[in-house]
PDB file of C-alpha atoms in Angstrom:
ATOM      1  CA  UNK A   1     -39.715 -28.958   6.284  1.00 83.00           C
ATOM      2  CA  UNK A   2     -39.191 -25.345   5.385  1.00 87.00           C
ATOM      3  CA  UNK A   3     -40.190 -22.751   7.933  1.00 92.00           C
ATOM      4  CA  UNK A   4     -39.952 -19.045   8.672  1.00 95.00           C
ATOM      5  CA  UNK A   5     -39.921 -17.539  12.136  1.00 95.00           C
ATOM      6  CA  UNK A   6     -40.674 -13.887  12.726  1.00 94.00           C
ATOM      7  CA  UNK A   7     -40.376 -11.954  15.956  1.00 87.00           C
ATOM      8  CA  UNK A   8     -43.557 -11.600  17.964  1.00 83.00           C
ATOM      9  CA  UNK A   9     -45.618  -8.469  17.565  1.00 85.00           C
ATOM     10  CA  UNK A  10     -47.254  -6.079  17.413  1.00 94.00           C
ATOM     11  CA  UNK A  11     -44.683  -3.322  17.172  1.00 95.00           C
ATOM     12  CA  UNK A  12     -45.484   0.320  17.833  1.00 97.00           C
ATOM     13  CA  UNK A  13     -42.985   3.047  16.971  1.00 97.00           C
ATOM     14  CA  UNK A  14     -42.916   6.806  16.806  1.00 97.00           C
ATOM     15  CA  UNK A  15     -42.414   8.470  13.445  1.00 97.00           C
ATOM     16  CA  UNK A  16     -38.741   8.684  12.408  1.00 97.00           C
ATOM     17  CA  UNK A  17     -37.737   5.824  14.702  1.00 97.00           C
ATOM     18  CA  UNK A  18     -35.446   3.026  13.526  1.00 97.00           C
ATOM     19  CA  UNK A  19     -37.134  -0.246  12.625  1.00 97.00           C
ATOM     20  CA  UNK A  20     -35.829  -3.788  12.810  1.00 97.00           C
ATOM     21  CA  UNK A  21     -38.050  -6.815  12.275  1.00 97.00           C
ATOM     22  CA  UNK A  22     -36.292 -10.121  12.805  1.00 97.00           C
ATOM     23  CA  UNK A  23     -36.733 -13.094  10.505  1.00 97.00           C
ATOM     24  CA  UNK A  24     -34.970 -16.434  10.552  1.00 97.00           C
ATOM     25  CA  UNK A  25     -35.575 -19.432   8.343  1.00 96.00           C
ATOM     26  CA  UNK A  26     -35.039 -23.154   7.973  1.00 95.00           C
ATOM     27  CA  UNK A  27     -34.765 -24.596   4.490  1.00 91.00           C
ATOM     28  CA  UNK A  28     -32.825 -27.080   2.443  1.00 82.00           C
ATOM     29  CA  UNK A  29     -30.568 -25.706  -0.226  1.00 82.00           C
ATOM     30  CA  UNK A  30     -30.512 -22.033  -1.085  1.00 87.00           C
ATOM     31  CA  UNK A  31     -33.960 -20.476  -0.875  1.00 91.00           C
ATOM     32  CA  UNK A  32     -35.012 -17.117  -2.216  1.00 93.00           C
ATOM     33  CA  UNK A  33     -36.086 -14.781   0.581  1.00 95.00           C
ATOM     34  CA  UNK A  34     -38.794 -12.135   0.524  1.00 96.00           C
ATOM     35  CA  UNK A  35     -40.483  -9.470   2.566  1.00 97.00           C
ATOM     36  CA  UNK A  36     -44.117  -8.793   1.754  1.00 97.00           C
ATOM     37  CA  UNK A  37     -46.240  -5.955   3.118  1.00 97.00           C
ATOM     38  CA  UNK A  38     -50.003  -5.926   3.590  1.00 94.00           C
ATOM     39  CA  UNK A  39     -51.686  -2.569   4.069  1.00 93.00           C
ATOM     40  CA  UNK A  40     -55.109  -2.540   5.717  1.00 88.00           C
ATOM     41  CA  UNK A  41     -57.770  -4.047   3.488  1.00 84.00           C
ATOM     42  CA  UNK A  42     -55.336  -4.871   0.703  1.00 86.00           C
ATOM     43  CA  UNK A  43     -53.471  -7.831  -0.698  1.00 88.00           C
ATOM     44  CA  UNK A  44     -49.815  -8.597  -0.210  1.00 93.00           C
ATOM     45  CA  UNK A  45     -47.221  -6.578  -2.063  1.00 94.00           C
ATOM     46  CA  UNK A  46     -43.663  -7.676  -2.625  1.00 94.00           C
ATOM     47  CA  UNK A  47     -41.489  -5.235  -0.711  1.00 97.00           C
ATOM     48  CA  UNK A  48     -38.046  -6.651  -1.446  1.00 96.00           C
ATOM     49  CA  UNK A  49     -36.247  -9.891  -2.187  1.00 95.00           C
ATOM     50  CA  UNK A  50     -32.845 -11.567  -2.187  1.00 95.00           C
ATOM     51  CA  UNK A  51     -31.963 -14.696  -4.090  1.00 91.00           C
ATOM     52  CA  UNK A  52     -28.507 -15.608  -2.838  1.00 91.00           C
ATOM     53  CA  UNK A  53     -26.257 -15.280   0.182  1.00 93.00           C
ATOM     54  CA  UNK A  54     -25.040 -11.749   1.002  1.00 95.00           C
ATOM     55  CA  UNK A  55     -27.538 -10.181  -1.423  1.00 95.00           C
ATOM     56  CA  UNK A  56     -29.183  -7.050  -0.081  1.00 97.00           C
ATOM     57  CA  UNK A  57     -32.748  -6.324  -1.111  1.00 96.00           C
ATOM     58  CA  UNK A  58     -33.963  -2.741  -0.833  1.00 97.00           C
ATOM     59  CA  UNK A  59     -37.088  -0.739  -1.636  1.00 97.00           C
ATOM     60  CA  UNK A  60     -38.831   2.372  -0.264  1.00 95.00           C
ATOM     61  CA  UNK A  61     -36.099   2.856   2.345  1.00 97.00           C
ATOM     62  CA  UNK A  62     -36.381  -0.721   3.627  1.00 98.00           C
ATOM     63  CA  UNK A  63     -33.425  -3.087   3.473  1.00 98.00           C
ATOM     64  CA  UNK A  64     -32.722  -6.728   4.278  1.00 98.00           C
ATOM     65  CA  UNK A  65     -29.557  -8.793   3.803  1.00 98.00           C
ATOM     66  CA  UNK A  66     -29.531 -12.521   3.103  1.00 97.00           C
ATOM     67  CA  UNK A  67     -27.320 -14.007   5.825  1.00 96.00           C
ATOM     68  CA  UNK A  68     -26.776 -17.683   5.185  1.00 94.00           C
ATOM     69  CA  UNK A  69     -24.462 -18.181   8.153  1.00 94.00           C
ATOM     70  CA  UNK A  70     -27.182 -17.062  10.574  1.00 96.00           C
ATOM     71  CA  UNK A  71     -30.126 -18.107   8.326  1.00 96.00           C
ATOM     72  CA  UNK A  72     -31.609 -14.660   8.754  1.00 97.00           C
ATOM     73  CA  UNK A  73     -33.215 -11.928   6.665  1.00 98.00           C
ATOM     74  CA  UNK A  74     -33.954  -9.084   9.058  1.00 98.00           C
ATOM     75  CA  UNK A  75     -35.898  -6.084   7.762  1.00 98.00           C
ATOM     76  CA  UNK A  76     -34.630  -2.582   8.611  1.00 98.00           C
ATOM     77  CA  UNK A  77     -35.590   0.994   7.956  1.00 98.00           C
ATOM     78  CA  UNK A  78     -33.766   4.000   9.253  1.00 97.00           C
ATOM     79  CA  UNK A  79     -36.750   6.322   9.733  1.00 96.00           C
ATOM     80  CA  UNK A  80     -40.303   5.004   9.665  1.00 97.00           C
ATOM     81  CA  UNK A  81     -43.323   7.013   8.611  1.00 97.00           C
ATOM     82  CA  UNK A  82     -46.975   6.766   9.565  1.00 97.00           C
ATOM     83  CA  UNK A  83     -47.634   5.411   6.072  1.00 96.00           C
ATOM     84  CA  UNK A  84     -45.443   2.375   6.877  1.00 97.00           C
ATOM     85  CA  UNK A  85     -48.108   1.073   9.258  1.00 97.00           C
ATOM     86  CA  UNK A  86     -48.977  -2.370   7.917  1.00 97.00           C
ATOM     87  CA  UNK A  87     -48.459  -6.091   8.423  1.00 95.00           C
ATOM     88  CA  UNK A  88     -45.061  -7.391   7.323  1.00 97.00           C
ATOM     89  CA  UNK A  89     -44.447 -10.989   6.272  1.00 96.00           C
ATOM     90  CA  UNK A  90     -41.138 -12.716   5.799  1.00 96.00           C
ATOM     91  CA  UNK A  91     -41.247 -15.589   3.299  1.00 95.00           C
ATOM     92  CA  UNK A  92     -39.051 -18.049   1.459  1.00 93.00           C
ATOM     93  CA  UNK A  93     -39.235 -20.093  -1.698  1.00 90.00           C
ATOM     94  CA  UNK A  94     -37.008 -23.130  -1.621  1.00 83.00           C
ATOM     95  CA  UNK A  95     -35.581 -24.816  -4.713  1.00 77.00           C
ATOM     96  CA  UNK A  96     -37.636 -27.729  -5.983  1.00 71.00           C
ATOM     97  CA  UNK A  97     -40.543 -26.862  -3.666  1.00 57.00           C
ATOM     98  CA  UNK A  98     -43.207 -26.325  -6.350  1.00 68.00           C
ATOM     99  CA  UNK A  99     -42.321 -22.648  -6.048  1.00 72.00           C
ATOM    100  CA  UNK A 100     -44.376 -22.496  -2.879  1.00 81.00           C
ATOM    101  CA  UNK A 101     -43.976 -19.488  -0.660  1.00 88.00           C
ATOM    102  CA  UNK A 102     -43.573 -20.407   3.004  1.00 90.00           C
ATOM    103  CA  UNK A 103     -44.587 -17.483   5.185  1.00 92.00           C
ATOM    104  CA  UNK A 104     -43.864 -16.363   8.681  1.00 93.00           C
ATOM    105  CA  UNK A 105     -46.889 -15.404  10.769  1.00 91.00           C
ATOM    106  CA  UNK A 106     -46.526 -11.710  10.075  1.00 93.00           C
ATOM    107  CA  UNK A 107     -46.034  -8.787  12.376  1.00 95.00           C
ATOM    108  CA  UNK A 108     -48.182  -5.692  12.686  1.00 95.00           C
ATOM    109  CA  UNK A 109     -46.326  -2.387  12.675  1.00 97.00           C
ATOM    110  CA  UNK A 110     -48.059   0.762  13.902  1.00 97.00           C
ATOM    111  CA  UNK A 111     -46.291   4.095  13.533  1.00 97.00           C
ATOM    112  CA  UNK A 112     -47.667   6.992  15.526  1.00 97.00           C
ATOM    113  CA  UNK A 113     -47.131  10.646  14.561  1.00 95.00           C
TER     114      UNK A 113
ATOM    115  CA  UNK B   1     -51.500  -2.555 -15.587  1.00 85.00           C
ATOM    116  CA  UNK B   2     -50.000  -5.864 -14.480  1.00 84.00           C
ATOM    117  CA  UNK B   3     -52.308  -7.422 -11.974  1.00 93.00           C
ATOM    118  CA  UNK B   4     -54.030 -10.425 -10.454  1.00 96.00           C
ATOM    119  CA  UNK B   5     -57.793  -9.986 -10.278  1.00 96.00           C
ATOM    120  CA  UNK B   6     -59.944 -11.930  -7.866  1.00 96.00           C
ATOM    121  CA  UNK B   7     -63.706 -11.924  -7.619  1.00 97.00           C
ATOM    122  CA  UNK B   8     -65.688 -11.477  -5.534  1.00 97.00           C
ATOM    123  CA  UNK B   9     -63.979  -9.366  -2.847  1.00 95.00           C
ATOM    124  CA  UNK B  10     -66.527 -10.361  -0.223  1.00 96.00           C
ATOM    125  CA  UNK B  11     -68.824 -13.367  -0.089  1.00 97.00           C
ATOM    126  CA  UNK B  12     -71.192 -14.673   2.540  1.00 97.00           C
ATOM    127  CA  UNK B  13     -72.670 -18.082   1.845  1.00 96.00           C
ATOM    128  CA  UNK B  14     -74.375 -20.976   3.584  1.00 97.00           C
ATOM    129  CA  UNK B  15     -72.945 -24.371   4.411  1.00 97.00           C
ATOM    130  CA  UNK B  16     -73.041 -26.751   1.484  1.00 97.00           C
ATOM    131  CA  UNK B  17     -73.750 -24.264  -1.299  1.00 97.00           C
ATOM    132  CA  UNK B  18     -71.130 -24.669  -4.019  1.00 97.00           C
ATOM    133  CA  UNK B  19     -69.154 -21.561  -4.897  1.00 97.00           C
ATOM    134  CA  UNK B  20     -66.317 -20.473  -7.162  1.00 98.00           C
ATOM    135  CA  UNK B  21     -63.801 -17.718  -6.565  1.00 98.00           C
ATOM    136  CA  UNK B  22     -62.289 -16.550  -9.815  1.00 98.00           C
ATOM    137  CA  UNK B  23     -58.688 -15.503 -10.370  1.00 98.00           C
ATOM    138  CA  UNK B  24     -57.171 -14.042 -13.510  1.00 98.00           C
ATOM    139  CA  UNK B  25     -53.703 -12.646 -14.280  1.00 97.00           C
ATOM    140  CA  UNK B  26     -52.577 -10.591 -17.275  1.00 96.00           C
ATOM    141  CA  UNK B  27     -48.812 -11.152 -16.995  1.00 94.00           C
ATOM    142  CA  UNK B  28     -48.532 -14.451 -18.868  1.00 94.00           C
ATOM    143  CA  UNK B  29     -47.245 -16.068 -15.666  1.00 93.00           C
ATOM    144  CA  UNK B  30     -46.875 -19.834 -15.595  1.00 91.00           C
ATOM    145  CA  UNK B  31     -47.077 -20.272 -11.829  1.00 92.00           C
ATOM    146  CA  UNK B  32     -50.325 -19.637  -9.973  1.00 94.00           C
ATOM    147  CA  UNK B  33     -51.284 -20.442  -6.428  1.00 94.00           C
ATOM    148  CA  UNK B  34     -54.055 -20.079  -3.869  1.00 97.00           C
ATOM    149  CA  UNK B  35     -53.451 -19.210  -0.217  1.00 96.00           C
ATOM    150  CA  UNK B  36     -55.689 -18.764   2.760  1.00 96.00           C
ATOM    151  CA  UNK B  37     -54.896 -16.347   5.571  1.00 94.00           C
ATOM    152  CA  UNK B  38     -56.119 -17.023   9.097  1.00 93.00           C
ATOM    153  CA  UNK B  39     -55.336 -15.184  12.348  1.00 87.00           C
ATOM    154  CA  UNK B  40     -52.459 -16.798  14.184  1.00 83.00           C
ATOM    155  CA  UNK B  41     -51.750 -19.188  11.321  1.00 87.00           C
ATOM    156  CA  UNK B  42     -50.436 -16.816   8.689  1.00 87.00           C
ATOM    157  CA  UNK B  43     -50.761 -17.768   5.019  1.00 92.00           C
ATOM    158  CA  UNK B  44     -50.969 -21.370   3.904  1.00 92.00           C
ATOM    159  CA  UNK B  45     -50.931 -22.720   0.382  1.00 93.00           C
ATOM    160  CA  UNK B  46     -54.081 -24.519  -0.780  1.00 96.00           C
ATOM    161  CA  UNK B  47     -53.263 -25.500  -4.382  1.00 95.00           C
ATOM    162  CA  UNK B  48     -50.785 -24.484  -6.999  1.00 93.00           C
ATOM    163  CA  UNK B  49     -50.322 -24.791 -10.735  1.00 93.00           C
ATOM    164  CA  UNK B  50     -47.120 -24.748 -12.734  1.00 89.00           C
ATOM    165  CA  UNK B  51     -48.820 -24.530 -16.113  1.00 89.00           C
ATOM    166  CA  UNK B  52     -52.007 -25.259 -18.013  1.00 90.00           C
ATOM    167  CA  UNK B  53     -53.528 -28.561 -16.903  1.00 88.00           C
ATOM    168  CA  UNK B  54     -50.815 -29.007 -14.240  1.00 89.00           C
ATOM    169  CA  UNK B  55     -52.098 -28.578 -10.706  1.00 92.00           C
ATOM    170  CA  UNK B  56     -51.209 -30.074  -7.355  1.00 91.00           C
ATOM    171  CA  UNK B  57     -52.064 -29.902  -3.681  1.00 93.00           C
ATOM    172  CA  UNK B  58     -50.494 -27.491  -1.268  1.00 91.00           C
ATOM    173  CA  UNK B  59     -50.527 -27.717   2.504  1.00 91.00           C
ATOM    174  CA  UNK B  60     -54.290 -27.435   3.137  1.00 96.00           C
ATOM    175  CA  UNK B  61     -56.150 -28.775   0.056  1.00 97.00           C
ATOM    176  CA  UNK B  62     -59.040 -30.544   1.792  1.00 97.00           C
ATOM    177  CA  UNK B  63     -62.424 -29.191   0.719  1.00 97.00           C
ATOM    178  CA  UNK B  64     -61.089 -27.310  -2.315  1.00 98.00           C
ATOM    179  CA  UNK B  65     -60.717 -27.927  -6.019  1.00 97.00           C
ATOM    180  CA  UNK B  66     -58.960 -25.980  -8.733  1.00 97.00           C
ATOM    181  CA  UNK B  67     -58.595 -26.090 -12.490  1.00 95.00           C
ATOM    182  CA  UNK B  68     -56.197 -24.519 -14.986  1.00 96.00           C
ATOM    183  CA  UNK B  69     -57.727 -24.753 -18.424  1.00 96.00           C
ATOM    184  CA  UNK B  70     -56.212 -21.470 -19.581  1.00 95.00           C
ATOM    185  CA  UNK B  71     -52.950 -19.899 -18.576  1.00 95.00           C
ATOM    186  CA  UNK B  72     -54.509 -16.714 -17.254  1.00 96.00           C
ATOM    187  CA  UNK B  73     -57.279 -18.232 -15.101  1.00 97.00           C
ATOM    188  CA  UNK B  74     -57.079 -20.308 -11.927  1.00 98.00           C
ATOM    189  CA  UNK B  75     -60.462 -20.594 -10.191  1.00 98.00           C
ATOM    190  CA  UNK B  76     -60.881 -21.956  -6.671  1.00 98.00           C
ATOM    191  CA  UNK B  77     -63.927 -24.159  -6.183  1.00 98.00           C
ATOM    192  CA  UNK B  78     -65.571 -25.059  -2.896  1.00 97.00           C
ATOM    193  CA  UNK B  79     -67.972 -27.911  -3.676  1.00 95.00           C
ATOM    194  CA  UNK B  80     -69.570 -28.003  -0.220  1.00 97.00           C
ATOM    195  CA  UNK B  81     -68.333 -25.112   1.918  1.00 97.00           C
ATOM    196  CA  UNK B  82     -68.179 -25.482   5.669  1.00 97.00           C
ATOM    197  CA  UNK B  83     -67.731 -22.868   8.426  1.00 97.00           C
ATOM    198  CA  UNK B  84     -64.067 -23.831   8.902  1.00 96.00           C
ATOM    199  CA  UNK B  85     -63.435 -22.497   5.399  1.00 98.00           C
ATOM    200  CA  UNK B  86     -64.297 -18.995   6.555  1.00 98.00           C
ATOM    201  CA  UNK B  87     -61.102 -17.169   5.739  1.00 97.00           C
ATOM    202  CA  UNK B  88     -59.343 -14.569   3.626  1.00 96.00           C
ATOM    203  CA  UNK B  89     -58.226 -16.070   0.318  1.00 97.00           C
ATOM    204  CA  UNK B  90     -55.490 -14.840  -1.975  1.00 97.00           C
ATOM    205  CA  UNK B  91     -54.611 -15.825  -5.495  1.00 97.00           C
ATOM    206  CA  UNK B  92     -51.057 -15.202  -6.649  1.00 95.00           C
ATOM    207  CA  UNK B  93     -49.037 -15.618  -9.828  1.00 94.00           C
ATOM    208  CA  UNK B  94     -45.380 -15.658 -10.719  1.00 91.00           C
ATOM    209  CA  UNK B  95     -43.137 -15.954 -13.724  1.00 86.00           C
ATOM    210  CA  UNK B  96     -40.582 -18.153 -12.042  1.00 77.00           C
ATOM    211  CA  UNK B  97     -41.737 -18.853  -8.503  1.00 69.00           C
ATOM    212  CA  UNK B  98     -38.461 -17.953  -6.883  1.00 74.00           C
ATOM    213  CA  UNK B  99     -38.745 -14.426  -8.292  1.00 77.00           C
ATOM    214  CA  UNK B 100     -41.652 -13.681  -6.017  1.00 85.00           C
ATOM    215  CA  UNK B 101     -45.399 -13.667  -6.538  1.00 91.00           C
ATOM    216  CA  UNK B 102     -47.920 -10.970  -7.426  1.00 93.00           C
ATOM    217  CA  UNK B 103     -50.989 -11.216  -5.213  1.00 94.00           C
ATOM    218  CA  UNK B 104     -54.611 -10.386  -5.814  1.00 95.00           C
ATOM    219  CA  UNK B 105     -56.550  -8.128  -3.452  1.00 93.00           C
ATOM    220  CA  UNK B 106     -58.133 -11.031  -1.628  1.00 95.00           C
ATOM    221  CA  UNK B 107     -61.577 -12.583  -1.158  1.00 97.00           C
ATOM    222  CA  UNK B 108     -63.089 -12.547   2.294  1.00 96.00           C
ATOM    223  CA  UNK B 109     -65.329 -15.599   2.545  1.00 98.00           C
ATOM    224  CA  UNK B 110     -67.776 -16.233   5.371  1.00 98.00           C
ATOM    225  CA  UNK B 111     -69.597 -19.569   5.545  1.00 97.00           C
ATOM    226  CA  UNK B 112     -72.551 -19.647   7.945  1.00 97.00           C
TER     227      UNK B 112
END
């Protein structure tokens, strides 16, 4: 079945550091790929998405590129801020899969001043 | 404002006492879904609906019921809650599924 694997956490960075969060997936066909962010005490917010190979999703300084050859969708940001502290989830929605989102387990990012 | 509204935000109940968590969206989305979030397990789909009167089981449907009588509403019903249903629940809606979902703020349920 479909699955998403995220790197183990938590991750702690200093402000202005470079961020990479790895995500790889297994799915049939060509899934859509997403990054969601969950701030403390809140629901999930869609951070960015990509719907086909080589697409780059971007938002709020975050970027991720849909790499079909490596089945990856790594999240990057050049300079993190304290306000980026949150839990980040990688997810996919495969074609013909009742539009279900399959999530990775999430990773907690803490950014210290 | 486009949003998914869940109620209540917090609920403590006793084993066996029926409860309903409401979910409403104002975006005219066809797709709606319920997820539960548990430490170490991430988010798992409970039930989904692709339109009015069309619902089906997700990955962890046991102990839950849903209905979709109107497009905007998708309540989650626990007929006889048990402690293993203690969790954080999210309702979500989408126009086309693969475009991504909008999530509610969550309902933290504790069953004692």
